[in-house]
PDB file of C-alpha atoms in Angstrom:
ATOM      1  CA  MET A   1       0.861  20.064 -12.476  1.00 77.00           C
ATOM      2  CA  SER A   2       3.903  18.300 -11.069  1.00 95.00           C
ATOM      3  CA  LEU A   3       4.803  14.875 -12.454  1.00 97.00           C
ATOM      4  CA  TYR A   4       4.025  13.310  -9.075  1.00 97.00           C
ATOM      5  CA  PHE A   5       0.561  14.931  -9.048  1.00 97.00           C
ATOM      6  CA  ILE A   6      -0.104  13.801 -12.633  1.00 97.00           C
ATOM      7  CA  LEU A   7       0.711  10.215 -11.638  1.00 97.00           C
ATOM      8  CA  LEU A   8      -1.651  10.416  -8.670  1.00 97.00           C
ATOM      9  CA  THR A   9      -4.420  11.923 -10.815  1.00 97.00           C
ATOM     10  CA  ALA A  10      -4.019   9.177 -13.409  1.00 96.00           C
ATOM     11  CA  SER A  11      -4.040   6.526 -10.685  1.00 97.00           C
ATOM     12  CA  GLY A  12      -7.128   7.813  -8.890  1.00 97.00           C
ATOM     13  CA  ALA A  13      -9.370   9.304 -11.561  1.00 97.00           C
ATOM     14  CA  VAL A  14     -10.552   6.092 -13.212  1.00 95.00           C
ATOM     15  CA  PRO A  15     -11.244   4.176  -9.956  1.00 97.00           C
ATOM     16  CA  LEU A  16     -13.127   7.185  -8.600  1.00 97.00           C
ATOM     17  CA  LEU A  17     -15.315   7.517 -11.703  1.00 96.00           C
ATOM     18  CA  LEU A  18     -15.961   3.776 -11.929  1.00 96.00           C
ATOM     19  CA  SER A  19     -16.965   3.687  -8.270  1.00 97.00           C
ATOM     20  CA  PHE A  20     -20.457   4.562  -9.500  1.00 96.00           C
ATOM     21  CA  ASP A  21     -20.632   1.600 -11.885  1.00 94.00           C
ATOM     22  CA  LYS A  22     -24.067  -0.023 -11.533  1.00 93.00           C
ATOM     23  CA  ARG A  23     -22.670  -3.498 -10.981  1.00 93.00           C
ATOM     24  CA  LEU A  24     -19.906  -2.687  -8.506  1.00 92.00           C
ATOM     25  CA  GLN A  25     -21.477   0.328  -6.730  1.00 95.00           C
ATOM     26  CA  PHE A  26     -18.238   0.834  -4.845  1.00 96.00           C
ATOM     27  CA  TYR A  27     -19.367   4.235  -3.589  1.00 97.00           C
ATOM     28  CA  LYS A  28     -21.600   2.418  -1.106  1.00 96.00           C
ATOM     29  CA  GLN A  29     -18.429   1.203   0.605  1.00 96.00           C
ATOM     30  CA  TRP A  30     -17.041   4.717   1.131  1.00 97.00           C
ATOM     31  CA  LYS A  31     -18.338   4.852   4.726  1.00 96.00           C
ATOM     32  CA  TYR A  32     -15.908   2.034   5.504  1.00 97.00           C
ATOM     33  CA  VAL A  33     -13.165   2.742   2.981  1.00 97.00           C
ATOM     34  CA  PHE A  34     -12.358   6.390   3.677  1.00 97.00           C
ATOM     35  CA  PRO A  35     -12.179   6.196   7.498  1.00 97.00           C
ATOM     36  CA  SER A  36      -9.875   3.186   7.156  1.00 97.00           C
ATOM     37  CA  ILE A  37      -7.693   4.883   4.559  1.00 98.00           C
ATOM     38  CA  LEU A  38      -7.319   7.997   6.714  1.00 97.00           C
ATOM     39  CA  LEU A  39      -6.473   5.957   9.822  1.00 97.00           C
ATOM     40  CA  VAL A  40      -3.774   3.931   8.067  1.00 98.00           C
ATOM     41  CA  ALA A  41      -2.516   7.031   6.224  1.00 98.00           C
ATOM     42  CA  LEU A  42      -1.976   8.829   9.530  1.00 97.00           C
ATOM     43  CA  VAL A  43       0.331   6.088  10.798  1.00 96.00           C
ATOM     44  CA  TYR A  44       2.295   5.858   7.557  1.00 97.00           C
ATOM     45  CA  ILE A  45       2.618   9.640   7.242  1.00 97.00           C
ATOM     46  CA  ILE A  46       4.086   9.900  10.751  1.00 97.00           C
ATOM     47  CA  PHE A  47       6.818   7.445   9.816  1.00 96.00           C
ATOM     48  CA  ASP A  48       7.234   9.102   6.403  1.00 97.00           C
ATOM     49  CA  VAL A  49       7.902  12.476   8.032  1.00 97.00           C
ATOM     50  CA  ASN A  50      10.445  10.892  10.364  1.00 97.00           C
ATOM     51  CA  PHE A  51      12.270   9.050   7.584  1.00 97.00           C
ATOM     52  CA  THR A  52      12.292  12.101   5.320  1.00 97.00           C
ATOM     53  CA  ASN A  53      13.782  14.256   8.081  1.00 96.00           C
ATOM     54  CA  ARG A  54      16.432  11.599   8.712  1.00 97.00           C
ATOM     55  CA  GLY A  55      17.408  11.391   5.028  1.00 96.00           C
ATOM     56  CA  ILE A  56      16.351   7.766   4.616  1.00 97.00           C
ATOM     57  CA  TRP A  57      14.483   8.904   1.537  1.00 97.00           C
ATOM     58  CA  GLY A  58      13.637  12.236  -0.033  1.00 97.00           C
ATOM     59  CA  PHE A  59      12.023  13.996  -2.980  1.00 97.00           C
ATOM     60  CA  ASN A  60      13.254  15.730  -6.117  1.00 96.00           C
ATOM     61  CA  PRO A  61      11.758  19.270  -6.155  1.00 95.00           C
ATOM     62  CA  GLU A  62      11.962  19.285  -9.957  1.00 95.00           C
ATOM     63  CA  TYR A  63       8.958  16.941 -10.077  1.00 97.00           C
ATOM     64  CA  LEU A  64       6.925  18.470  -7.226  1.00 97.00           C
ATOM     65  CA  SER A  65       4.406  21.307  -6.875  1.00 95.00           C
ATOM     66  CA  GLY A  66       6.439  22.963  -4.129  1.00 95.00           C
ATOM     67  CA  ILE A  67       3.645  22.725  -1.553  1.00 96.00           C
ATOM     68  CA  TYR A  68       4.736  21.048   1.691  1.00 96.00           C
ATOM     69  CA  LEU A  69       2.891  19.869   4.796  1.00 93.00           C
ATOM     70  CA  PHE A  70       4.705  18.424   7.821  1.00 89.00           C
ATOM     71  CA  SER A  71       7.989  18.380   5.852  1.00 91.00           C
ATOM     72  CA  LEU A  72       6.371  16.274   3.129  1.00 97.00           C
ATOM     73  CA  PRO A  73       5.360  17.302  -0.398  1.00 97.00           C
ATOM     74  CA  LEU A  74       1.596  17.597  -0.761  1.00 97.00           C
ATOM     75  CA  GLU A  75       1.768  14.851  -3.382  1.00 98.00           C
ATOM     76  CA  GLU A  76       3.321  12.437  -0.895  1.00 98.00           C
ATOM     77  CA  ILE A  77       0.484  12.968   1.570  1.00 97.00           C
ATOM     78  CA  LEU A  78      -2.098  12.472  -1.179  1.00 97.00           C
ATOM     79  CA  PHE A  79      -0.279   9.255  -2.122  1.00 98.00           C
ATOM     80  CA  PHE A  80      -1.547   7.601   1.077  1.00 98.00           C
ATOM     81  CA  VAL A  81      -5.135   8.285   0.060  1.00 98.00           C
ATOM     82  CA  VAL A  82      -5.102   7.871  -3.720  1.00 98.00           C
ATOM     83  CA  ILE A  83      -3.024   4.703  -4.040  1.00 98.00           C
ATOM     84  CA  PRO A  84      -4.835   2.712  -1.320  1.00 98.00           C
ATOM     85  CA  TYR A  85      -8.197   3.767  -2.787  1.00 98.00           C
ATOM     86  CA  ALA A  86      -7.177   2.675  -6.276  1.00 98.00           C
ATOM     87  CA  SER A  87      -5.772  -0.612  -4.932  1.00 98.00           C
ATOM     88  CA  ILE A  88      -8.850  -1.413  -2.848  1.00 98.00           C
ATOM     89  CA  PHE A  89     -11.061  -0.592  -5.831  1.00 98.00           C
ATOM     90  CA  LEU A  90      -9.045  -2.874  -8.122  1.00 97.00           C
ATOM     91  CA  HIS A  91      -9.209  -5.676  -5.542  1.00 98.00           C
ATOM     92  CA  GLU A  92     -13.003  -5.302  -5.321  1.00 96.00           C
ATOM     93  CA  CYS A  93     -13.320  -5.318  -9.114  1.00 96.00           C
ATOM     94  CA  VAL A  94     -11.460  -8.608  -9.359  1.00 96.00           C
ATOM     95  CA  ARG A  95     -13.551 -10.033  -6.505  1.00 96.00           C
ATOM     96  CA  GLU A  96     -16.781  -8.911  -8.176  1.00 95.00           C
ATOM     97  CA  TYR A  97     -16.007 -10.676 -11.441  1.00 94.00           C
ATOM     98  CA  PHE A  98     -14.177 -13.641  -9.927  1.00 95.00           C
ATOM     99  CA  PRO A  99     -15.820 -14.216  -6.508  1.00 92.00           C
ATOM    100  CA  LYS A 100     -14.375 -17.710  -6.090  1.00 93.00           C
ATOM    101  CA  LEU A 101     -10.817 -16.572  -6.758  1.00 94.00           C
ATOM    102  CA  GLU A 102      -9.176 -17.193  -3.388  1.00 96.00           C
ATOM    103  CA  LEU A 103      -6.719 -19.550  -1.741  1.00 97.00           C
ATOM    104  CA  PRO A 104      -7.819 -22.525   0.355  1.00 97.00           C
ATOM    105  CA  ASN A 105      -7.842 -21.635   4.040  1.00 96.00           C
ATOM    106  CA  SER A 106      -5.087 -24.144   4.854  1.00 96.00           C
ATOM    107  CA  LEU A 107      -2.744 -22.735   2.199  1.00 97.00           C
ATOM    108  CA  ASN A 108      -3.569 -19.201   3.305  1.00 97.00           C
ATOM    109  CA  LYS A 109      -2.540 -19.970   6.893  1.00 97.00           C
ATOM    110  CA  ILE A 110       0.699 -21.612   5.755  1.00 98.00           C
ATOM    111  CA  LEU A 111       1.567 -18.573   3.622  1.00 98.00           C
ATOM    112  CA  LEU A 112       0.806 -16.199   6.479  1.00 98.00           C
ATOM    113  CA  ILE A 113       2.972 -18.127   8.935  1.00 98.00           C
ATOM    114  CA  VAL A 114       5.859 -18.504   6.478  1.00 98.00           C
ATOM    115  CA  LEU A 115       5.784 -14.808   5.559  1.00 98.00           C
ATOM    116  CA  ILE A 116       5.591 -13.777   9.214  1.00 98.00           C
ATOM    117  CA  ILE A 117       8.688 -15.836  10.005  1.00 98.00           C
ATOM    118  CA  LEU A 118      10.552 -14.482   6.967  1.00 98.00           C
ATOM    119  CA  SER A 119       9.598 -10.897   7.784  1.00 98.00           C
ATOM    120  CA  VAL A 120      10.739 -11.244  11.393  1.00 98.00           C
ATOM    121  CA  LEU A 121      14.048 -12.775  10.286  1.00 98.00           C
ATOM    122  CA  VAL A 122      14.618  -9.951   7.780  1.00 98.00           C
ATOM    123  CA  ALA A 123      13.955  -7.427  10.536  1.00 98.00           C
ATOM    124  CA  ILE A 124      16.281  -9.184  13.020  1.00 98.00           C
ATOM    125  CA  PHE A 125      19.179  -9.374  10.580  1.00 98.00           C
ATOM    126  CA  ASN A 126      18.787  -5.804   9.282  1.00 98.00           C
ATOM    127  CA  THR A 127      18.433  -3.662  12.385  1.00 97.00           C
ATOM    128  CA  ASP A 128      21.126  -1.384  10.931  1.00 97.00           C
ATOM    129  CA  LYS A 129      19.037  -0.646   7.808  1.00 98.00           C
ATOM    130  CA  SER A 130      16.154   1.576   8.867  1.00 97.00           C
ATOM    131  CA  TYR A 131      13.892   1.126   5.848  1.00 98.00           C
ATOM    132  CA  THR A 132      14.382  -2.641   5.654  1.00 98.00           C
ATOM    133  CA  PHE A 133      13.861  -3.094   9.397  1.00 98.00           C
ATOM    134  CA  TYR A 134      10.841  -0.782   9.488  1.00 97.00           C
ATOM    135  CA  ILE A 135       8.939  -2.349   6.635  1.00 97.00           C
ATOM    136  CA  ALA A 136       9.797  -5.943   7.596  1.00 98.00           C
ATOM    137  CA  LEU A 137       8.474  -5.285  11.087  1.00 97.00           C
ATOM    138  CA  LYS A 138       5.366  -3.510   9.801  1.00 97.00           C
ATOM    139  CA  LEU A 139       4.656  -6.335   7.345  1.00 98.00           C
ATOM    140  CA  SER A 140       5.070  -9.017  10.010  1.00 98.00           C
ATOM    141  CA  ILE A 141       2.587  -7.210  12.267  1.00 98.00           C
ATOM    142  CA  ALA A 142       0.022  -6.875   9.450  1.00 98.00           C
ATOM    143  CA  LEU A 143       0.328 -10.571   8.614  1.00 98.00           C
ATOM    144  CA  LEU A 144       0.124 -11.557  12.279  1.00 98.00           C
ATOM    145  CA  LEU A 145      -3.023  -9.463  12.731  1.00 98.00           C
ATOM    146  CA  ALA A 146      -4.600 -11.135   9.705  1.00 98.00           C
ATOM    147  CA  LEU A 147      -3.770 -14.536  11.202  1.00 97.00           C
ATOM    148  CA  LEU A 148      -5.005 -13.740  14.726  1.00 97.00           C
ATOM    149  CA  LEU A 149      -8.190 -12.112  13.457  1.00 96.00           C
ATOM    150  CA  SER A 150      -8.855 -15.111  11.210  1.00 95.00           C
ATOM    151  CA  SER A 151      -9.362 -12.617   8.419  1.00 96.00           C
ATOM    152  CA  ARG A 152     -10.581 -13.938   5.096  1.00 94.00           C
ATOM    153  CA  ILE A 153      -9.014 -10.998   3.265  1.00 97.00           C
ATOM    154  CA  PRO A 154      -5.551 -12.515   2.601  1.00 97.00           C
ATOM    155  CA  ARG A 155      -7.111 -15.505   0.856  1.00 97.00           C
ATOM    156  CA  SER A 156      -8.092 -13.272  -2.047  1.00 97.00           C
ATOM    157  CA  PHE A 157      -5.580 -10.467  -1.519  1.00 98.00           C
ATOM    158  CA  PHE A 158      -2.601 -12.760  -2.094  1.00 98.00           C
ATOM    159  CA  ILE A 159      -4.016 -13.208  -5.601  1.00 97.00           C
ATOM    160  CA  THR A 160      -5.372  -9.739  -6.341  1.00 98.00           C
ATOM    161  CA  PHE A 161      -2.081  -8.180  -5.243  1.00 98.00           C
ATOM    162  CA  LEU A 162      -0.536  -9.763  -8.338  1.00 97.00           C
ATOM    163  CA  VAL A 163      -3.008  -7.706 -10.394  1.00 97.00           C
ATOM    164  CA  ILE A 164      -2.325  -4.581  -8.326  1.00 97.00           C
ATOM    165  CA  LEU A 165       1.380  -5.038  -9.090  1.00 97.00           C
ATOM    166  CA  ILE A 166       0.771  -4.109 -12.743  1.00 96.00           C
ATOM    167  CA  PRO A 167      -0.090  -0.429 -12.115  1.00 96.00           C
ATOM    168  CA  PHE A 168       2.303  -0.469  -9.143  1.00 97.00           C
ATOM    169  CA  LEU A 169       5.264  -1.309 -11.388  1.00 97.00           C
ATOM    170  CA  ILE A 170       4.337   1.524 -13.746  1.00 96.00           C
ATOM    171  CA  VAL A 171       3.636   4.251 -11.170  1.00 97.00           C
ATOM    172  CA  ASN A 172       6.325   3.319  -8.665  1.00 97.00           C
ATOM    173  CA  GLY A 173       8.740   2.677 -11.510  1.00 97.00           C
ATOM    174  CA  ILE A 174       8.358   6.271 -12.699  1.00 97.00           C
ATOM    175  CA  LEU A 175       8.587   7.620  -9.138  1.00 97.00           C
ATOM    176  CA  THR A 176      11.873   5.795  -8.609  1.00 97.00           C
ATOM    177  CA  GLY A 177      13.449   6.853 -11.902  1.00 95.00           C
ATOM    178  CA  SER A 178      12.185   4.661 -14.742  1.00 94.00           C
ATOM    179  CA  TYR A 179      11.527   6.523 -17.999  1.00 90.00           C
ATOM    180  CA  ILE A 180      12.567   9.934 -16.572  1.00 94.00           C
ATOM    181  CA  ASN A 181      15.769  11.818 -15.870  1.00 92.00           C
ATOM    182  CA  GLY A 182      16.618  11.365 -12.226  1.00 92.00           C
ATOM    183  CA  GLU A 183      13.866  10.251  -9.882  1.00 95.00           C
ATOM    184  CA  VAL A 184      10.874  11.698  -8.072  1.00 97.00           C
ATOM    185  CA  VAL A 185      11.634   9.792  -4.868  1.00 97.00           C
ATOM    186  CA  TRP A 186      15.233   8.972  -3.957  1.00 97.00           C
ATOM    187  CA  TYR A 187      16.451   6.441  -1.400  1.00 97.00           C
ATOM    188  CA  ASN A 188      19.515   6.277   0.818  1.00 97.00           C
ATOM    189  CA  ASN A 189      20.795   2.818  -0.076  1.00 95.00           C
ATOM    190  CA  ASN A 190      22.682   2.590   3.206  1.00 97.00           C
ATOM    191  CA  GLU A 191      19.271   2.231   4.842  1.00 98.00           C
ATOM    192  CA  ASN A 192      17.924  -0.575   2.641  1.00 98.00           C
ATOM    193  CA  LEU A 193      19.099  -3.838   1.091  1.00 97.00           C
ATOM    194  CA  GLY A 194      20.193  -2.118  -2.120  1.00 96.00           C
ATOM    195  CA  LEU A 195      18.208  -4.626  -4.190  1.00 97.00           C
ATOM    196  CA  ARG A 196      15.910  -3.259  -6.893  1.00 97.00           C
ATOM    197  CA  VAL A 197      13.357  -4.565  -9.353  1.00 96.00           C
ATOM    198  CA  PHE A 198      14.071  -2.276 -12.288  1.00 94.00           C
ATOM    199  CA  THR A 199      14.405   0.989 -10.299  1.00 97.00           C
ATOM    200  CA  ILE A 200      12.113  -0.031  -7.415  1.00 98.00           C
ATOM    201  CA  PRO A 201      13.654  -1.035  -4.053  1.00 98.00           C
ATOM    202  CA  VAL A 202      12.441  -4.510  -3.072  1.00 98.00           C
ATOM    203  CA  GLU A 203      11.227  -3.052   0.220  1.00 98.00           C
ATOM    204  CA  ASP A 204       8.627  -1.028  -1.703  1.00 98.00           C
ATOM    205  CA  PHE A 205       6.765  -4.228  -2.595  1.00 98.00           C
ATOM    206  CA  ALA A 206       6.414  -5.134   1.078  1.00 98.00           C
ATOM    207  CA  TYR A 207       5.537  -1.501   1.805  1.00 98.00           C
ATOM    208  CA  ALA A 208       2.673  -1.567  -0.699  1.00 97.00           C
ATOM    209  CA  PHE A 209       1.437  -4.988   0.416  1.00 98.00           C
ATOM    210  CA  SER A 210       1.407  -4.080   4.107  1.00 98.00           C
ATOM    211  CA  MET A 211      -0.224  -0.687   3.583  1.00 98.00           C
ATOM    212  CA  ILE A 212      -3.078  -2.130   1.542  1.00 98.00           C
ATOM    213  CA  LEU A 213      -3.487  -5.102   3.902  1.00 98.00           C
ATOM    214  CA  TYR A 214      -3.790  -2.760   6.901  1.00 98.00           C
ATOM    215  CA  ASN A 215      -6.520  -0.913   5.004  1.00 98.00           C
ATOM    216  CA  PHE A 216      -8.425  -4.116   4.332  1.00 98.00           C
ATOM    217  CA  LEU A 217      -8.136  -5.253   7.945  1.00 98.00           C
ATOM    218  CA  ALA A 218      -9.392  -1.856   9.136  1.00 97.00           C
ATOM    219  CA  ILE A 219     -12.325  -1.986   6.702  1.00 97.00           C
ATOM    220  CA  GLU A 220     -13.158  -5.515   7.793  1.00 96.00           C
ATOM    221  CA  GLN A 221     -13.153  -4.581  11.481  1.00 95.00           C
ATOM    222  CA  LEU A 222     -15.149  -1.410  10.869  1.00 95.00           C
ATOM    223  CA  LYS A 223     -17.836  -3.418   9.089  1.00 93.00           C
ATOM    224  CA  LYS A 224     -18.004  -5.845  12.015  1.00 90.00           C
ATOM    225  CA  TRP A 225     -18.331  -3.032  14.560  1.00 89.00           C
ATOM    226  CA  ARG A 226     -21.078  -1.297  12.597  1.00 84.00           C
ATOM    227  CA  SER A 227     -23.012  -4.533  12.151  1.00 77.00           C
ATOM    228  CA  LYS A 228     -23.261  -5.099  15.922  1.00 69.00           C
TER     229      LYS A 228
END
């Protein structure tokens, strides 16, 4: 197995097995979760292919299986399924054991508005940095959708994301060069702010937040449509 594949297996195996836990019974949500994950993955993969071909980021073959689809390593495509699934599962676990753990609606709206403004400003002032501009714009749209849809998701997700950051720092840290020689995923620093938390570009935090939020919004809407 490649290092990237091992990281994905470690990230997804436990959530998948615990999906059948009698209390959580997360497998009953699969009819909403998997269609949403695949829809969001499709959008992110399209941009990933484009950015890889443009050299905005790339992959170290030393840590890959050597199997490619659409110019991307197989592991990178699986990333958009495994990591969202694990993140959604972790969010639901926290919600199951702490159902009242969420922000007041007023504070939630203030946070959404403030983050939308900040994201738009980051995008405006970094049009020359493709990764920074792309993720700032994508984050602002996700936050705006949550606000316009009056979604309840951010009220708890703002909190559970802090929990999700724990495995994120470990997995993404290794992918970006922590604890290993070189890196699994490399970045062209001319296309981002050049700011890192350990070895992780700051944009990756917004990337993870937006990707998971889009999944939650899709799940929420799918549940509403199926309940009609």
